[in-house]
Amino acid sequence: MLDPKIDAKIQTSFGKQSLMATLGARLVKINAGAVEIEAAITPRTLQQQGFAHAGLTFALGDSAAGYSALSLMALDQEVLTTEMKIHLLAPGAGEKLLARGRVIKPGRRLVIVQSDVFAVQDGKERHIALLTGTMMPVTI
């Protein structure tokens, strides 16, 4: 079970992310070590062939992974991405993208994370990207 103070901290932090607001993203689920974020695929987030832009995919996956790491950190800590790799598996075609981030290995200095991004069309999910990365706790 997630500490309500950590939940509130993540909600507040997410609310301060102007990029997530610009993309129309919203937190769907927050658990200890796992976070879900979604955003509609809109005319403003498409690439030239009409699919969701990889930048949208990356932004959602990075944030879901980062907040999953933050969910396991102390209240006086924040999180920074130190590296993130993306494997684009399929075009982002659908109504929205859903990113599911999770912690693979928590650590005091580095947290290994993963995020899977799905395109959702008519309630069906298609796996379109896999992100793996490293997050760093930062004391604020």
PDB file of C-alpha atoms in Angstrom:
ATOM      1  CA  MET A   1       0.000   0.000   0.000  1.00  0.00           C
ATOM      2  CA  LEU A   2       1.272   3.445  -0.915  1.00  0.00           C
ATOM      3  CA  ASP A   3       1.789   6.038   1.808  1.00  0.00           C
ATOM      4  CA  PRO A   4      -0.819   8.803   1.280  1.00  0.00           C
ATOM      5  CA  LYS A   5       1.943  11.419   1.653  1.00  0.00           C
ATOM      6  CA  ILE A   6       3.868   9.863  -1.235  1.00  0.00           C
ATOM      7  CA  ASP A   7       0.679   9.739  -3.313  1.00  0.00           C
ATOM      8  CA  ALA A   8       0.062  13.430  -2.616  1.00  0.00           C
ATOM      9  CA  LYS A   9       3.687  14.257  -3.424  1.00  0.00           C
ATOM     10  CA  ILE A  10       3.424  12.515  -6.807  1.00  0.00           C
ATOM     11  CA  GLN A  11       0.083  14.200  -7.582  1.00  0.00           C
ATOM     12  CA  THR A  12       1.568  17.610  -6.737  1.00  0.00           C
ATOM     13  CA  SER A  13       4.740  16.980  -8.733  1.00  0.00           C
ATOM     14  CA  PHE A  14       2.771  15.790 -11.760  1.00  0.00           C
ATOM     15  CA  GLY A  15       0.581  18.886 -11.536  1.00  0.00           C
ATOM     16  CA  LYS A  16       3.704  21.062 -11.880  1.00  0.00           C
ATOM     17  CA  GLN A  17       4.816  19.414 -15.140  1.00  0.00           C
ATOM     18  CA  SER A  18       3.839  21.867 -17.838  1.00  0.00           C
ATOM     19  CA  LEU A  19       4.765  19.389 -20.587  1.00  0.00           C
ATOM     20  CA  MET A  20       2.319  16.809 -19.219  1.00  0.00           C
ATOM     21  CA  ALA A  21      -0.367  19.524 -19.088  1.00  0.00           C
ATOM     22  CA  THR A  22       0.448  20.553 -22.670  1.00  0.00           C
ATOM     23  CA  LEU A  23       0.084  16.928 -23.780  1.00  0.00           C
ATOM     24  CA  GLY A  24      -3.185  16.527 -21.872  1.00  0.00           C
ATOM     25  CA  ALA A  25      -1.676  13.672 -19.854  1.00  0.00           C
ATOM     26  CA  ARG A  26      -3.192  12.423 -16.628  1.00  0.00           C
ATOM     27  CA  LEU A  27      -2.167  10.086 -13.859  1.00  0.00           C
ATOM     28  CA  VAL A  28      -4.290   6.947 -14.030  1.00  0.00           C
ATOM     29  CA  LYS A  29      -2.846   4.836 -11.229  1.00  0.00           C
ATOM     30  CA  ILE A  30      -0.216   5.224  -8.516  1.00  0.00           C
ATOM     31  CA  ASN A  31       1.070   2.215  -6.588  1.00  0.00           C
ATOM     32  CA  ALA A  32       4.327   1.556  -4.784  1.00  0.00           C
ATOM     33  CA  GLY A  33       6.812   0.972  -7.590  1.00  0.00           C
ATOM     34  CA  ALA A  34       4.286   1.312 -10.430  1.00  0.00           C
ATOM     35  CA  VAL A  35       2.570   4.275 -12.096  1.00  0.00           C
ATOM     36  CA  GLU A  36       0.289   4.626 -15.129  1.00  0.00           C
ATOM     37  CA  ILE A  37      -0.103   7.779 -17.232  1.00  0.00           C
ATOM     38  CA  GLU A  38      -2.305   8.280 -20.281  1.00  0.00           C
ATOM     39  CA  ALA A  39      -2.866  10.935 -22.921  1.00  0.00           C
ATOM     40  CA  ALA A  40      -5.206  11.208 -25.861  1.00  0.00           C
ATOM     41  CA  ILE A  41      -3.708  11.054 -29.336  1.00  0.00           C
ATOM     42  CA  THR A  42      -4.750  14.392 -30.818  1.00  0.00           C
ATOM     43  CA  PRO A  43      -4.017  16.315 -34.030  1.00  0.00           C
ATOM     44  CA  ARG A  44      -1.431  18.281 -31.989  1.00  0.00           C
ATOM     45  CA  THR A  45       0.550  15.126 -31.040  1.00  0.00           C
ATOM     46  CA  LEU A  46       0.846  13.423 -34.437  1.00  0.00           C
ATOM     47  CA  GLN A  47       3.856  12.866 -36.640  1.00  0.00           C
ATOM     48  CA  GLN A  48       3.778  13.343 -40.412  1.00  0.00           C
ATOM     49  CA  GLN A  49       2.140   9.970 -41.191  1.00  0.00           C
ATOM     50  CA  GLY A  50      -0.715  10.449 -38.740  1.00  0.00           C
ATOM     51  CA  PHE A  51       0.561   8.298 -35.866  1.00  0.00           C
ATOM     52  CA  ALA A  52       1.255   9.464 -32.310  1.00  0.00           C
ATOM     53  CA  HIS A  53       4.649  11.162 -32.317  1.00  0.00           C
ATOM     54  CA  ALA A  54       7.479   9.221 -30.678  1.00  0.00           C
ATOM     55  CA  GLY A  55       8.056  12.311 -28.524  1.00  0.00           C
ATOM     56  CA  LEU A  56       4.649  11.756 -26.923  1.00  0.00           C
ATOM     57  CA  THR A  57       5.451   8.080 -26.440  1.00  0.00           C
ATOM     58  CA  PHE A  58       8.809   8.889 -24.847  1.00  0.00           C
ATOM     59  CA  ALA A  59       7.477  11.659 -22.607  1.00  0.00           C
ATOM     60  CA  LEU A  60       4.719   9.445 -21.193  1.00  0.00           C
ATOM     61  CA  GLY A  61       7.019   6.443 -20.746  1.00  0.00           C
ATOM     62  CA  ASP A  62       9.767   8.494 -19.088  1.00  0.00           C
ATOM     63  CA  SER A  63       7.333  10.153 -16.686  1.00  0.00           C
ATOM     64  CA  ALA A  64       5.597   6.879 -15.777  1.00  0.00           C
ATOM     65  CA  ALA A  65       8.971   5.267 -15.063  1.00  0.00           C
ATOM     66  CA  GLY A  66      10.178   8.296 -13.101  1.00  0.00           C
ATOM     67  CA  TYR A  67       7.099   8.483 -10.918  1.00  0.00           C
ATOM     68  CA  SER A  68       7.276   4.744 -10.279  1.00  0.00           C
ATOM     69  CA  ALA A  69      10.784   5.340  -8.921  1.00  0.00           C
ATOM     70  CA  LEU A  70       9.650   8.368  -6.909  1.00  0.00           C
ATOM     71  CA  SER A  71       6.922   6.275  -5.294  1.00  0.00           C
ATOM     72  CA  LEU A  72       9.649   4.289  -3.494  1.00  0.00           C
ATOM     73  CA  MET A  73      11.761   7.271  -2.408  1.00  0.00           C
ATOM     74  CA  ALA A  74      11.755   9.237   0.826  1.00  0.00           C
ATOM     75  CA  LEU A  75       9.543  12.305   1.172  1.00  0.00           C
ATOM     76  CA  ASP A  76      12.564  14.632   1.035  1.00  0.00           C
ATOM     77  CA  GLN A  77      13.736  13.205  -2.288  1.00  0.00           C
ATOM     78  CA  GLU A  78      12.957  13.946  -5.918  1.00  0.00           C
ATOM     79  CA  VAL A  79      13.893  11.985  -9.009  1.00  0.00           C
ATOM     80  CA  LEU A  80      15.926  12.724 -12.144  1.00  0.00           C
ATOM     81  CA  THR A  81      16.321  10.588 -15.233  1.00  0.00           C
ATOM     82  CA  THR A  82      19.988   9.788 -15.848  1.00  0.00           C
ATOM     83  CA  GLU A  83      19.435   7.696 -18.969  1.00  0.00           C
ATOM     84  CA  MET A  84      16.485   6.280 -20.886  1.00  0.00           C
ATOM     85  CA  LYS A  85      16.374   4.041 -23.946  1.00  0.00           C
ATOM     86  CA  ILE A  86      13.297   3.504 -26.092  1.00  0.00           C
ATOM     87  CA  HIS A  87      12.439   0.622 -28.384  1.00  0.00           C
ATOM     88  CA  LEU A  88       9.637   1.632 -30.748  1.00  0.00           C
ATOM     89  CA  LEU A  89       7.737  -1.573 -31.500  1.00  0.00           C
ATOM     90  CA  ALA A  90       4.737  -0.411 -33.544  1.00  0.00           C
ATOM     91  CA  PRO A  91       3.074   2.812 -34.736  1.00  0.00           C
ATOM     92  CA  GLY A  92       1.023   4.709 -32.173  1.00  0.00           C
ATOM     93  CA  ALA A  93      -2.398   4.371 -33.776  1.00  0.00           C
ATOM     94  CA  GLY A  94      -5.494   4.709 -31.654  1.00  0.00           C
ATOM     95  CA  GLU A  95      -7.428   6.992 -29.357  1.00  0.00           C
ATOM     96  CA  LYS A  96      -4.853   7.333 -26.595  1.00  0.00           C
ATOM     97  CA  LEU A  97      -1.495   6.166 -25.293  1.00  0.00           C
ATOM     98  CA  LEU A  98      -1.127   4.444 -21.934  1.00  0.00           C
ATOM     99  CA  ALA A  99       2.277   4.211 -20.241  1.00  0.00           C
ATOM    100  CA  ARG A 100       2.855   1.712 -17.433  1.00  0.00           C
ATOM    101  CA  GLY A 101       6.051   2.412 -15.528  1.00  0.00           C
ATOM    102  CA  ARG A 102       7.577   0.126 -12.925  1.00  0.00           C
ATOM    103  CA  VAL A 103      10.672  -0.231 -10.828  1.00  0.00           C
ATOM    104  CA  ILE A 104      12.883  -3.158 -11.761  1.00  0.00           C
ATOM    105  CA  LYS A 105      15.532  -2.653  -9.062  1.00  0.00           C
ATOM    106  CA  PRO A 106      15.385   0.051  -6.409  1.00  0.00           C
ATOM    107  CA  GLY A 107      18.638   1.394  -5.026  1.00  0.00           C
ATOM    108  CA  ARG A 108      19.938   4.189  -2.824  1.00  0.00           C
ATOM    109  CA  ARG A 109      21.889   5.846  -5.644  1.00  0.00           C
ATOM    110  CA  LEU A 110      20.313   4.435  -8.807  1.00  0.00           C
ATOM    111  CA  VAL A 111      16.878   3.000  -9.568  1.00  0.00           C
ATOM    112  CA  ILE A 112      16.454   0.792 -12.631  1.00  0.00           C
ATOM    113  CA  VAL A 113      13.066   1.316 -14.288  1.00  0.00           C
ATOM    114  CA  GLN A 114      11.014   0.095 -17.217  1.00  0.00           C
ATOM    115  CA  SER A 115       7.981   1.458 -18.988  1.00  0.00           C
ATOM    116  CA  ASP A 116       5.672  -0.151 -21.506  1.00  0.00           C
ATOM    117  CA  VAL A 117       3.581   2.114 -23.712  1.00  0.00           C
ATOM    118  CA  PHE A 118       0.383   0.941 -25.363  1.00  0.00           C
ATOM    119  CA  ALA A 119      -1.823   2.496 -28.042  1.00  0.00           C
ATOM    120  CA  VAL A 120      -5.459   2.012 -27.066  1.00  0.00           C
ATOM    121  CA  GLN A 121      -8.136   1.671 -29.762  1.00  0.00           C
ATOM    122  CA  ASP A 122     -11.707   0.588 -28.949  1.00  0.00           C
ATOM    123  CA  GLY A 123     -10.548  -0.656 -25.546  1.00  0.00           C
ATOM    124  CA  LYS A 124      -7.841  -2.892 -27.049  1.00  0.00           C
ATOM    125  CA  GLU A 125      -4.187  -2.298 -26.162  1.00  0.00           C
ATOM    126  CA  ARG A 126      -1.321  -2.650 -28.618  1.00  0.00           C
ATOM    127  CA  HIS A 127       2.221  -2.620 -27.224  1.00  0.00           C
ATOM    128  CA  ILE A 128       4.039   0.124 -29.123  1.00  0.00           C
ATOM    129  CA  ALA A 129       7.143   0.904 -27.038  1.00  0.00           C
ATOM    130  CA  LEU A 130       9.440  -0.436 -24.351  1.00  0.00           C
ATOM    131  CA  LEU A 131      11.594   1.978 -22.373  1.00  0.00           C
ATOM    132  CA  THR A 132      14.363   1.036 -19.967  1.00  0.00           C
ATOM    133  CA  GLY A 133      16.308   3.463 -17.890  1.00  0.00           C
ATOM    134  CA  THR A 134      17.982   4.649 -14.759  1.00  0.00           C
ATOM    135  CA  MET A 135      16.669   7.191 -12.280  1.00  0.00           C
ATOM    136  CA  MET A 136      18.622   9.007  -9.595  1.00  0.00           C
ATOM    137  CA  PRO A 137      17.249  10.117  -6.227  1.00  0.00           C
ATOM    138  CA  VAL A 138      17.982  13.761  -5.417  1.00  0.00           C
ATOM    139  CA  THR A 139      17.511  15.231  -1.947  1.00  0.00           C
ATOM    140  CA  ILE A 140      15.558  18.483  -2.065  1.00  0.00           C
TER     141      ILE A 140
END
